[in-house]
Coordinates of C-alpha atoms in Angstrom, one line a residue:
M886 CA 353.2 128.2 341.1
Q887 CA 350.9 130.0 343.7
Y888 CA 347.7 131.8 342.8
Q889 CA 345.4 133.9 344.8
A890 CA 341.7 134.1 343.6
C891 CA 340.1 137.5 343.0
L892 CA 336.9 138.5 341.2
I893 CA 336.8 139.1 337.5
D894 CA 333.2 138.7 336.6
G895 CA 333.2 136.3 339.5
F896 CA 336.6 134.7 338.8
G897 CA 340.2 135.8 338.4
I898 CA 343.8 134.9 339.3
T899 CA 346.6 137.0 340.5
I900 CA 350.0 135.5 340.0
Q901 CA 352.1 135.9 343.1
R902 CA 355.5 136.0 341.2
R903 CA 356.9 138.4 338.7
G904 CA 358.3 137.3 335.3
I905 CA 357.2 133.7 335.4
Y906 CA 357.2 131.0 332.9
V907 CA 353.9 129.7 331.7
K908 CA 353.3 126.6 329.4
L909 CA 351.1 127.9 326.7
F910 CA 350.1 126.1 323.5
N911 CA 353.1 123.7 323.8
S912 CA 355.5 126.6 323.9
R913 CA 357.7 128.0 326.7
T914 CA 357.2 131.7 326.8
I915 CA 358.4 134.2 329.4
I916 CA 355.7 136.7 330.1
S917 CA 354.9 139.5 332.5
T918 CA 352.8 138.9 335.6
A919 CA 349.9 140.9 334.1
V920 CA 349.7 138.8 331.0
A921 CA 350.1 135.6 332.9
T922 CA 347.2 136.7 335.0
V923 CA 345.1 137.2 331.9
L924 CA 346.0 133.9 330.3
A925 CA 345.5 132.0 333.6
L926 CA 341.9 133.0 333.7
N927 CA 341.1 130.1 331.3
S928 CA 342.7 127.2 333.0
G929 CA 342.2 125.1 329.8
L930 CA 344.7 127.4 328.0
L931 CA 347.4 126.6 330.7
L932 CA 346.7 122.9 331.0
A933 CA 346.4 121.9 327.3
A934 CA 346.6 123.4 323.8
P935 CA 343.3 124.2 322.1
G936 CA 342.2 122.2 319.1
Y937 CA 341.6 118.6 318.2
K938 CA 342.0 116.4 321.3
G939 CA 343.8 119.2 323.1
G940 CA 346.3 120.0 320.4
Q941 CA 347.1 116.5 319.1
D942 CA 348.1 115.7 315.6
L943 CA 345.2 115.0 313.2
P944 CA 344.6 111.4 312.5
L945 CA 346.2 109.7 309.6
T946 CA 345.4 106.0 310.2
F947 CA 342.0 104.4 310.1
S948 CA 340.3 101.1 311.0
K949 CA 338.6 101.0 307.7
T950 CA 338.6 102.9 304.4
I951 CA 335.4 103.0 302.3
L952 CA 336.0 103.9 298.6
A953 CA 333.0 106.0 297.7
S954 CA 333.3 105.0 294.0
D955 CA 332.4 101.4 295.1
H956 CA 329.2 102.6 296.5
G957 CA 327.6 104.7 293.8
V958 CA 329.6 107.9 293.9
V959 CA 330.5 108.6 290.3
A960 CA 332.8 111.6 289.4
N961 CA 332.2 113.8 286.4
D962 CA 328.7 112.6 285.5
G963 CA 326.8 115.7 286.8
L964 CA 324.4 113.6 288.8
D965 CA 323.7 114.2 292.5
D966 CA 326.1 112.2 294.7
A967 CA 324.6 113.2 298.0
P968 CA 322.3 110.2 298.3
A969 CA 325.1 107.8 297.7
I970 CA 327.4 109.6 300.2
Q971 CA 324.6 109.6 302.7
A972 CA 323.9 106.0 302.2
I973 CA 327.6 105.2 303.0
I974 CA 327.3 107.2 306.2
D975 CA 324.0 105.6 307.1
S976 CA 325.5 102.2 306.7
I977 CA 327.8 102.9 309.6
S978 CA 326.4 102.1 313.1
I979 CA 324.9 105.2 314.8
D980 CA 326.8 104.0 317.9
N981 CA 330.1 103.9 316.1
S982 CA 332.9 104.7 318.6
P983 CA 334.7 107.9 318.1
D984 CA 337.9 105.9 318.3
N985 CA 336.8 103.6 315.5
L986 CA 337.9 105.9 312.6
I987 CA 336.4 105.2 309.3
R988 CA 337.5 107.1 306.2
I989 CA 335.2 107.7 303.3
K990 CA 337.5 108.3 300.3
L991 CA 336.0 110.3 297.5
P992 CA 337.2 109.7 293.9
V993 CA 339.2 112.1 291.8
G994 CA 337.2 114.5 289.7
E995 CA 334.0 116.4 290.1
I996 CA 331.5 115.3 292.8
T997 CA 328.0 116.8 292.7
I998 CA 326.1 117.7 295.9
A999 CA 322.5 118.6 295.5
D1000 CA 321.2 117.9 299.1
E1001 CA 322.6 118.3 302.6
V1002 CA 324.9 115.4 303.6
H1003 CA 324.5 114.6 307.3
V1004 CA 327.7 113.4 309.0
D1005 CA 325.8 112.3 312.1
R1006 CA 328.0 109.4 313.2
S1007 CA 331.2 109.8 315.2
G1008 CA 334.5 108.6 313.8
I1009 CA 333.9 109.5 310.2
V1010 CA 336.4 111.3 308.0
I1011 CA 335.3 112.6 304.6
E1012 CA 338.5 112.7 302.5
G1013 CA 339.1 113.7 299.0
Q1014 CA 342.3 113.1 296.9
G1015 CA 343.7 116.6 297.2
V1016 CA 343.0 120.2 296.0
D1017 CA 345.0 120.0 292.8
A1018 CA 343.0 121.0 289.8
K1019 CA 344.1 118.0 287.7
T1020 CA 344.5 115.2 290.4
G1021 CA 342.2 116.3 293.2
T1022 CA 338.5 116.0 294.3
H1023 CA 336.2 118.9 293.4
I1024 CA 332.8 119.1 295.2
V1025 CA 330.2 121.3 293.3
I1026 CA 327.1 122.3 295.0
N1027 CA 323.9 122.4 292.9
S1028 CA 321.5 124.5 295.0
W1029 CA 318.3 122.7 296.0
K1030 CA 316.8 126.0 297.3
P1031 CA 316.0 124.7 300.8
Y1032 CA 314.9 128.0 302.3
T1033 CA 311.2 128.8 302.8
G1034 CA 311.4 132.4 301.7
V1035 CA 313.1 135.8 302.1
A1036 CA 312.7 138.1 305.0
E1037 CA 312.2 141.9 304.7
D1038 CA 315.9 142.4 305.4
G1039 CA 316.8 140.2 302.5
S1040 CA 318.0 137.2 304.6
P1041 CA 316.6 133.6 303.9
T1042 CA 313.9 132.4 306.2
F1043 CA 313.7 128.9 307.7
E1044 CA 312.9 127.1 311.0
K1045 CA 315.4 128.8 313.4
K1046 CA 315.9 125.6 315.4
Y1047 CA 317.7 124.4 312.4
W1048 CA 320.1 127.2 312.7
P1049 CA 322.5 128.3 311.1
G1050 CA 320.8 127.0 307.9
F1051 CA 321.7 124.4 305.4
A1052 CA 325.1 123.2 304.1
A1053 CA 326.7 120.8 301.8
F1054 CA 328.0 118.9 304.9
R1055 CA 326.5 119.1 308.3
A1056 CA 328.3 117.4 311.2
E1057 CA 325.6 117.1 313.8
T1058 CA 323.5 114.3 315.4
R1059 CA 320.1 113.8 313.8
I1060 CA 318.6 112.3 316.9
K1061 CA 315.2 113.9 317.8
H1062 CA 314.0 114.7 321.4
K1063 CA 310.7 113.2 322.3
K1064 CA 309.3 116.6 323.0
E1065 CA 310.6 118.2 319.8
Q1066 CA 310.0 115.9 316.9
K1067 CA 309.7 118.5 314.3
F1068 CA 313.4 118.6 313.3
E1069 CA 316.6 116.5 313.4
G1070 CA 319.0 117.3 316.2
S1071 CA 316.5 118.5 318.7
I1072 CA 317.9 116.1 321.3
N1073 CA 320.2 118.9 322.2
Y1074 CA 317.4 121.4 322.9
H1075 CA 315.7 119.6 325.8
W1076 CA 317.5 122.0 328.1
K1077 CA 314.5 124.2 327.5
H1078 CA 312.4 121.7 329.4
S1079 CA 314.3 121.8 332.8
I1080 CA 317.6 120.7 334.4
E1081 CA 318.1 123.8 336.5
L1082 CA 320.4 124.7 339.4
A1083 CA 319.2 124.3 343.0
Q1084 CA 321.6 127.1 344.1
P1085 CA 323.6 129.8 342.3
A1086 CA 327.2 129.0 341.2
L1087 CA 330.2 131.2 341.2
A1088 CA 332.9 131.4 338.6
G1089 CA 335.7 129.1 339.6
D1090 CA 333.2 126.4 340.9
T1091 CA 333.5 122.9 339.5
V1092 CA 330.7 121.3 341.5
L1093 CA 327.2 122.4 340.4
V1094 CA 324.2 121.7 342.7
L1095 CA 321.0 120.7 340.6
K1096 CA 317.4 120.5 341.5
A1097 CA 316.3 117.3 343.0
G1098 CA 316.5 114.3 340.8
R1099 CA 318.3 116.1 338.0
A1100 CA 321.8 114.7 338.5
K1101 CA 320.7 111.3 337.4
R1102 CA 320.3 112.7 333.9
F1103 CA 324.2 112.9 333.6
E1104 CA 326.9 110.3 333.5
E1105 CA 330.6 110.5 334.0
G1106 CA 332.3 111.4 330.7
D1107 CA 329.2 113.4 329.3
L1108 CA 329.7 116.6 327.6
I1109 CA 327.6 119.2 329.4
Y1110 CA 326.2 122.5 328.3
I1111 CA 326.2 125.2 331.0
G1112 CA 324.3 128.3 330.3
A1113 CA 323.9 131.4 332.6
T1114 CA 320.9 133.6 332.5
N1115 CA 321.4 137.3 331.7
D1116 CA 320.7 138.7 335.1
A1117 CA 320.6 142.4 335.8
A1118 CA 324.0 142.6 337.5
F1119 CA 325.7 141.0 334.5
L1120 CA 323.8 143.3 332.1
D1121 CA 325.0 146.2 334.1
L1122 CA 328.6 145.0 333.9
A1123 CA 328.1 144.6 330.1
E1124 CA 326.7 148.1 329.6
V1125 CA 323.6 146.8 328.1
P1126 CA 321.1 149.7 327.9
E1127 CA 317.9 149.4 329.8
N1128 CA 315.8 150.0 326.7
M1129 CA 317.4 146.9 325.1
R1130 CA 316.7 144.5 327.9
T1131 CA 313.3 143.7 326.7
K1132 CA 314.7 142.2 323.4
G1133 CA 314.2 138.5 323.3
N1134 CA 317.8 137.6 323.0
I1135 CA 318.7 139.5 326.1
K1136 CA 315.8 138.7 328.5
S1137 CA 315.5 135.1 327.4
G1138 CA 318.9 133.8 326.5
H1139 CA 322.3 132.7 327.8
M1140 CA 324.9 135.1 326.6
R1141 CA 327.4 133.2 328.8
H1142 CA 327.8 129.5 328.3
Q1143 CA 330.5 126.9 328.3
I1144 CA 330.9 123.2 327.3
S1145 CA 332.7 121.0 329.7
H1146 CA 333.1 117.2 330.6
V1147 CA 331.4 115.7 333.6
T1148 CA 334.0 114.0 335.8
A1149 CA 331.6 112.9 338.7
V1150 CA 327.9 112.5 339.4
D1151 CA 326.5 112.4 342.9
T1152 CA 322.8 111.5 342.7
A1153 CA 322.4 111.5 346.5
N1154 CA 323.5 115.1 346.8
N1155 CA 322.2 116.1 343.2
T1156 CA 325.6 117.4 342.1
V1157 CA 327.7 117.1 339.0
T1158 CA 331.4 117.9 338.8
I1159 CA 333.0 119.4 335.7
D1160 CA 336.5 119.2 334.4
K1161 CA 336.8 123.0 333.7
P1162 CA 336.0 125.6 336.2
L1163 CA 333.2 128.1 335.4
D1164 CA 334.5 131.3 334.2
F1165 CA 331.2 133.2 334.9
N1166 CA 328.7 133.5 337.8
M1167 CA 325.3 131.8 337.5
E1168 CA 322.2 133.1 339.2
L1169 CA 319.0 130.9 339.2
K1170 CA 316.9 133.2 337.1
N1171 CA 316.9 136.8 335.8
Y1172 CA 314.5 139.7 335.9
N1173 CA 312.3 138.0 333.3
K1174 CA 312.3 134.8 335.3
Y1175 CA 314.4 133.1 332.6
K1176 CA 316.5 130.4 334.2
S1177 CA 320.2 129.2 334.1
R1178 CA 320.2 125.7 332.7
L1179 CA 322.3 122.7 332.0
M1180 CA 322.0 119.7 329.7
P1181 CA 324.0 116.6 328.7
V1182 CA 325.1 117.0 325.0
T1183 CA 324.7 114.5 322.3
A1184 CA 327.7 115.3 320.2
V1185 CA 329.4 113.9 317.1
E1186 CA 333.1 113.2 317.8
N1187 CA 336.2 112.7 315.8
V1188 CA 334.6 113.8 312.5
G1189 CA 336.8 115.3 309.9
F1190 CA 336.9 116.9 306.4
R1191 CA 340.1 117.1 304.3
D1192 CA 341.7 117.2 301.0
F1193 CA 339.1 118.5 298.6
T1194 CA 337.9 121.7 297.0
M1195 CA 334.3 123.0 297.2
T1196 CA 332.3 125.6 295.3
M1197 CA 328.8 126.3 294.2
N1198 CA 327.5 125.9 290.7
Q1199 CA 326.5 129.5 289.8
A1200 CA 324.3 128.4 286.9
S1201 CA 322.0 126.5 289.3
T1202 CA 321.3 129.6 291.5
D1203 CA 319.6 132.9 291.4
C1204 CA 323.1 134.4 291.2
A1205 CA 323.5 133.2 287.6
T1206 CA 323.6 136.7 286.2
N1207 CA 326.2 137.9 288.9
N1208 CA 329.9 137.8 288.8
T1209 CA 332.7 137.5 291.3
D1210 CA 334.5 140.7 290.3
E1211 CA 334.5 143.9 292.5
Y1212 CA 331.1 145.7 292.6
D1213 CA 330.9 149.1 291.0
K1214 CA 327.6 150.9 290.6
K1215 CA 328.4 152.1 287.0
T1216 CA 330.8 149.6 285.5
N1217 CA 330.0 146.3 287.3
P1218 CA 326.7 146.5 289.2
K1219 CA 326.5 142.7 289.2
G1220 CA 329.7 142.1 290.9
V1221 CA 329.7 140.6 294.4
G1222 CA 333.2 141.3 295.4
H1223 CA 333.0 143.2 298.8
R1224 CA 329.2 143.5 298.2
Y1225 CA 327.5 143.1 301.5
E1226 CA 324.1 142.1 300.4
N1227 CA 322.3 138.7 300.0
V1228 CA 322.1 138.7 296.1
C1229 CA 320.6 135.2 296.0
P1230 CA 319.3 134.3 299.5
A1231 CA 317.4 131.3 298.3
D1232 CA 320.8 129.7 297.6
A1233 CA 322.6 130.8 300.8
I1234 CA 323.9 127.2 301.3
H1235 CA 327.0 127.0 303.6
G1236 CA 330.0 124.8 303.0
I1237 CA 330.6 122.9 306.3
I1238 CA 328.6 123.2 309.5
L1239 CA 330.0 121.7 312.7
K1240 CA 327.3 121.8 315.4
W1241 CA 327.4 120.0 318.7
A1242 CA 330.8 118.6 317.5
N1243 CA 333.8 117.7 319.7
N1244 CA 337.4 116.8 318.8
S1245 CA 336.8 117.3 315.1
F1246 CA 338.5 119.0 312.2
V1247 CA 338.7 120.6 308.8
D1248 CA 342.1 120.5 307.1
N1249 CA 343.5 121.2 303.7
V1250 CA 340.2 122.2 302.1
N1251 CA 339.7 124.9 299.5
I1252 CA 336.2 126.6 299.5
N1253 CA 335.5 129.1 296.8
M1254 CA 332.4 131.1 296.2
I1255 CA 330.0 129.2 298.4
G1256 CA 326.4 130.2 299.1
S1257 CA 327.1 131.8 302.4
H1258 CA 329.4 130.7 305.3
P1259 CA 332.4 128.6 304.0
V1260 CA 332.7 127.2 307.5
V1261 CA 330.4 127.8 310.5
T1262 CA 330.4 126.4 314.0
E1263 CA 327.7 126.1 316.7
F1264 CA 328.2 124.7 320.2
S1265 CA 331.4 122.9 319.5
K1266 CA 334.6 122.2 321.3
N1267 CA 338.2 121.2 320.6
L1268 CA 338.1 121.7 316.8
T1269 CA 341.0 122.3 314.6
L1270 CA 340.2 124.4 311.5
Q1271 CA 343.4 124.7 309.6
N1272 CA 345.0 125.0 306.1
I1273 CA 341.7 126.2 304.7
D1274 CA 341.8 128.4 301.6
I1275 CA 338.7 130.5 301.3
D1276 CA 337.8 132.9 298.4
G1277 CA 334.4 134.6 298.4
S1278 CA 330.8 134.0 299.1
W1279 CA 327.7 134.9 297.0
N1280 CA 325.7 136.1 300.0
K1281 CA 327.3 138.4 302.5
G1282 CA 324.4 140.5 303.8
A1283 CA 321.8 140.8 306.5
G1284 CA 321.1 137.9 308.8
G1285 CA 324.8 137.2 309.3
H1286 CA 326.0 135.7 306.0
G1287 CA 329.3 135.1 304.3
Y1288 CA 331.4 134.7 307.4
F1289 CA 334.2 132.4 308.5
R1290 CA 332.0 132.0 311.5
A1291 CA 333.4 130.8 314.8
S1292 CA 330.2 130.9 316.9
K1293 CA 329.7 129.2 320.3
L1294 CA 333.2 127.6 319.8
H1295 CA 335.4 126.6 322.7
D1296 CA 339.0 125.5 323.2
S1297 CA 339.6 125.3 319.5
L1298 CA 342.3 126.2 316.9
I1299 CA 341.9 128.3 313.8
K1300 CA 345.3 128.3 312.2
D1301 CA 347.1 129.0 308.9
N1302 CA 344.0 129.7 306.9
D1303 CA 343.8 132.0 303.8
I1304 CA 340.5 133.8 304.2
Q1305 CA 339.8 136.1 301.3
N1306 CA 336.6 138.1 300.1
V1307 CA 334.2 137.1 302.9
R1308 CA 332.5 139.5 305.3
H1309 CA 334.3 138.7 308.5
L1310 CA 336.3 136.2 310.4
A1311 CA 333.9 136.3 313.3
I1312 CA 334.4 135.2 316.8
Q1313 CA 331.1 135.4 318.6
W1314 CA 328.4 134.1 320.9
S1315 CA 330.3 133.1 324.0
S1316 CA 333.2 131.6 322.1
S1317 CA 336.0 131.0 324.5
G1318 CA 339.5 129.5 324.9
N1319 CA 340.3 129.6 321.3
L1320 CA 343.6 130.4 319.5
I1321 CA 343.4 132.2 316.2
E1322 CA 346.8 132.1 314.8
G1323 CA 348.8 132.5 311.5
N1324 CA 345.9 133.4 309.4
T1325 CA 346.0 135.7 306.3
I1326 CA 342.7 137.7 306.0
N1327 CA 341.5 140.5 303.7
A1328 CA 338.4 141.0 305.8
D1329 CA 338.3 142.0 309.5
L1330 CA 338.9 139.9 312.6
N1331 CA 335.4 140.6 314.1
M1332 CA 334.8 140.2 317.8
H1333 CA 331.1 140.0 317.0
G1334 CA 329.5 140.0 320.3
G1335 CA 327.9 137.7 322.9
W1336 CA 330.5 137.7 325.6
E1337 CA 333.4 136.1 323.7
R1338 CA 336.2 135.8 326.1
N1339 CA 339.7 134.4 326.9
N1340 CA 340.6 134.1 323.2
I1341 CA 344.2 134.7 321.9
I1342 CA 344.6 136.2 318.4
R1343 CA 348.2 136.2 317.4
N1344 CA 350.5 136.3 314.4
N1345 CA 347.8 137.0 311.9
T1346 CA 348.1 139.2 308.8
I1347 CA 344.9 141.3 308.3
S1348 CA 344.9 143.7 305.3
V1349 CA 341.6 145.5 304.8
P1350 CA 341.0 147.1 301.3
F1351 CA 338.9 150.4 301.3
A1352 CA 336.0 148.4 299.6
H1353 CA 335.6 146.4 302.8
R1354 CA 332.9 148.6 304.3
S1355 CA 329.3 148.5 305.4
W1356 CA 326.4 148.7 303.1
A1357 CA 323.0 150.4 303.5
D1358 CA 320.1 150.9 301.0
G1359 CA 321.7 148.9 298.4
A1360 CA 325.0 150.7 298.3
P1361 CA 328.3 151.0 300.1
S1362 CA 328.5 153.5 302.9
D1363 CA 331.1 156.1 303.6
G1364 CA 334.2 155.0 305.4
S1365 CA 335.9 151.6 305.6
W1366 CA 335.9 148.8 308.2
Q1367 CA 338.9 148.3 310.4
P1368 CA 341.2 145.3 310.7
I1369 CA 339.7 144.6 314.2
W1370 CA 336.1 145.1 315.0
F1371 CA 335.0 145.0 318.7
S1372 CA 331.5 144.8 320.1
S1373 CA 330.0 147.3 322.6
G1374 CA 327.0 146.8 324.7
I1375 CA 325.1 149.6 323.2
H1376 CA 325.5 148.5 319.5
A1377 CA 325.8 144.7 319.8
S1378 CA 322.8 144.3 322.2
D1379 CA 320.7 144.6 319.1
W1380 CA 321.7 140.9 318.4
A1381 CA 324.0 139.5 321.1
G1382 CA 325.4 141.8 323.7
P1383 CA 329.1 142.9 324.0
T1384 CA 332.4 141.1 323.8
G1385 CA 333.6 139.8 327.1
P1386 CA 336.9 140.0 328.9
N1387 CA 340.4 139.0 328.1
N1388 CA 340.6 138.8 324.3
V1389 CA 344.3 139.0 323.8
F1390 CA 346.0 140.4 320.6
I1391 CA 349.7 139.6 320.1
N1392 CA 352.0 140.3 317.2
N1393 CA 349.4 140.8 314.5
T1394 CA 350.1 142.7 311.3
L1395 CA 347.1 145.0 310.9
E1396 CA 346.7 147.1 307.7
K1397 CA 344.0 149.1 305.9
A1398 CA 343.4 151.4 303.1
N1399 CA 342.0 154.8 304.2
S1400 CA 340.5 155.7 300.7
A1401 CA 339.8 154.3 297.3
D1402 CA 342.9 156.0 296.0
T1403 CA 345.5 155.0 298.7
P1404 CA 347.3 151.7 299.1
I1405 CA 346.9 149.4 302.0
T1406 CA 349.3 150.5 304.7
R1407 CA 349.9 149.8 308.4
W1408 CA 346.8 150.7 310.5
G1409 CA 349.0 151.8 313.5
L1410 CA 346.5 150.7 316.3
F1411 CA 347.0 147.6 318.5
D1412 CA 349.7 146.2 316.3
T1413 CA 353.1 147.1 317.8
Q1414 CA 355.2 143.9 317.7
G1415 CA 356.2 142.6 321.1
V1416 CA 353.2 144.4 322.9
T1417 CA 350.3 142.4 324.2
Y1418 CA 346.9 144.1 324.0
V1419 CA 344.3 142.6 326.4
F1420 CA 340.7 143.9 325.5
G1421 CA 338.0 144.1 328.2
W1422 CA 340.4 144.3 331.1
D1423 CA 341.6 147.2 333.3
G1424 CA 344.4 145.3 335.0
N1425 CA 342.2 143.8 337.7
Q1426 CA 338.8 142.9 336.3
F1427 CA 336.5 143.1 333.3
K1428 CA 335.7 146.5 332.0
H1429 CA 333.7 147.6 329.0
P1430 CA 335.7 149.7 326.6
V1431 CA 335.4 153.5 327.4
I1432 CA 336.8 156.7 326.1
N1433 CA 337.2 159.4 328.8
G1434 CA 335.1 157.3 331.2
K1435 CA 332.2 157.0 328.8
P1436 CA 331.3 153.5 327.4
I1437 CA 331.8 153.3 323.6
A1438 CA 328.5 153.1 321.6
T1439 CA 329.9 151.3 318.6
W1440 CA 333.2 150.7 316.8
N1441 CA 334.7 152.7 314.0
N1442 CA 338.1 154.1 313.1
E1443 CA 337.6 157.2 315.2
I1444 CA 336.5 155.2 318.2
A1445 CA 339.2 152.6 317.8
K1446 CA 341.8 155.4 317.8
G1447 CA 340.1 156.9 320.9
V1448 CA 340.4 153.6 322.7
Y1449 CA 344.0 153.2 321.6
D1450 CA 345.0 156.7 322.6
N1451 CA 343.4 156.3 326.0
I1452 CA 345.2 153.0 327.0
P1453 CA 345.1 151.8 329.8
T1454 CA 342.1 153.7 331.1
S1455 CA 340.0 152.7 328.0
A1456 CA 339.8 149.0 329.2
V1457 CA 342.7 147.8 327.0
F1458 CA 345.5 146.5 329.2
V1459 CA 349.0 146.5 327.7
A1460 CA 352.0 144.5 328.6
K1461 CA 355.4 144.1 327.0

C-alpha cells in the first residue's frame, strides 16, 4: 500500500488507491479512501488492535495465587481489610516482572476497604470470586474522608499532584522523585525539571533530538512521555480565544501529548527513537516560554482487577440522608439520580484509578454508587476496560466528578460496558488511539476537551433521558444534554481546550428525550447506520467545527443540529 504524506496538524496520510482493504482491530473491512485516510493517521490503529498488549486476550494463568483469606483478609466481619491487602501487595518484590503474574484471590463475601490500596507492583491481579450476590466478592468502601476541605464550587480540595484524588484501588507507582518528596508517585513528574528538545519536531517524526546529555536518561524499552507546548500557531488552529491564553492550563501546559516506547538511544547524537510517530508538531517553547518536554515513565504493568462488585457504605458518609432515586425538588429533594452536584464531597472516593499504567485491565466488575468516578485513567496506555457494570455515583458535580473518565488514555479498549446514572463517559485530555465499542450508556459520550484525537466510537447505544441535563445554582437547568457532547475552543478553553482531529463515529444508536413528558427516541443526528462521521476533519486537514464559517462557541442541541445540517463544511467529514 502506498502513502503520500501531507499536513494535518503537521501530519497526515493520503491513500493513493480507491476502495482499499485496511486491517483494523483484527477485522477486515472495506472502506472508502477518505475513511482509510482518517484511520491511517494513527499508525497504531493500523498495526495493532488497541487494548491490553495490543488486543491480546486477558491473562487466565498465573505463576502464583495468594489466597487473601490466608493473610488476614476476613469476609463479613465489618473490619477494614485494606491493611491486610496492602501487606500482601507489599510482600511482593517492588521489582516484580510484569510477566510474573501473581493473583491475589479475595474470599467470597463482604470485604471492607477503609483506606486506599496501592497496587504499585507490576504483575498483580486483584481477583474476586464473581459478581453474583450469593457466591461472589463484594467490596464495600467505608469513607475515610481523605480530602482536606471543600472549595467554593463544592468540589473536594487536595494536593493536586495527587490528581485525580483518592480511590479504593490505585494502580500507580509509589516511588518518589528526589526533588519532589512530598507525595508518592512523584517520580513521574520530574519532567518539570528539564529533558527538553534541542530542535523542534514534526508530526510523523520518530527520532527526537534532545538537549546535550539528556539522551542518557533513557534506555531502550522505556515508556516515554512526550508533551508539546501550546504554541500560538497551535492555539490559533484550535480556536482558543486570545483572552483565554493567559489561563494557567493554556499558557503552561501540554494539551498534546503521547506515550510511546523507546526503540533506540544514541547518546553521541543525543537522540531517542520512538516506536510510534508523533501525531503533532513540537515547538521548543511557547509565547509564555513554557517548553515542550519528555520523560521516561515509571509505570506499573500487567495489573488487573476482575470478578467482584464494589460500592460505598452510605451510612459512613455525609450522604447518609440522601437516596439513589431521581431528584425532584418537591417530592424527593434528597435524590441523587441525575443530580449534578457534589452532595458529599468529603467522600468523593473513586473506585479504581489507573495512573501511569500500561498493559493493564478491568474486567467483569460491578461498581454501584461509588463516591465519584467508578473508573478513572491518567497517563495510561494499552488498557482493556470491559464488561464493567456501573450504576450511579454520589458526587457528580463541579470539579469533574462522577464520570467513567478516560483521561490521558492511549491505545486502549473500552468495550461492552453498561454505564448507567453517571455524569459522562468522558474522553479527554489528549486521549488518542482508543476504541470505544459496544457500550450501553444512559449518559452522554463526552468528548470533553484537551485535543482528544484519532479515537473510534462505534456500535454503542446511548439513550439520554430528559433528566440528564446541566445544573446551576442548586437546580437543573432548562434543556437536556445530547447523546454526543463535543468540545469547542471557546467553551472548553476554560479547562482544557478543544477536541482534536479525527474522532470517528460509526454505527452508534443515539437517542434522547426532548422533554419530561416524551419518551426516549432516536436523536437523528450523526447516527445513520452505515455512515461514518469524522469530527474535526474537512477532508484534508483538522478543522474546528463551524456553522456558516463561524467557529461554534459551545455545544447544545441547536448547535449540534447546525453542525449536522452543514456537513461537510462544518468540519464533520462523512463517508459511506
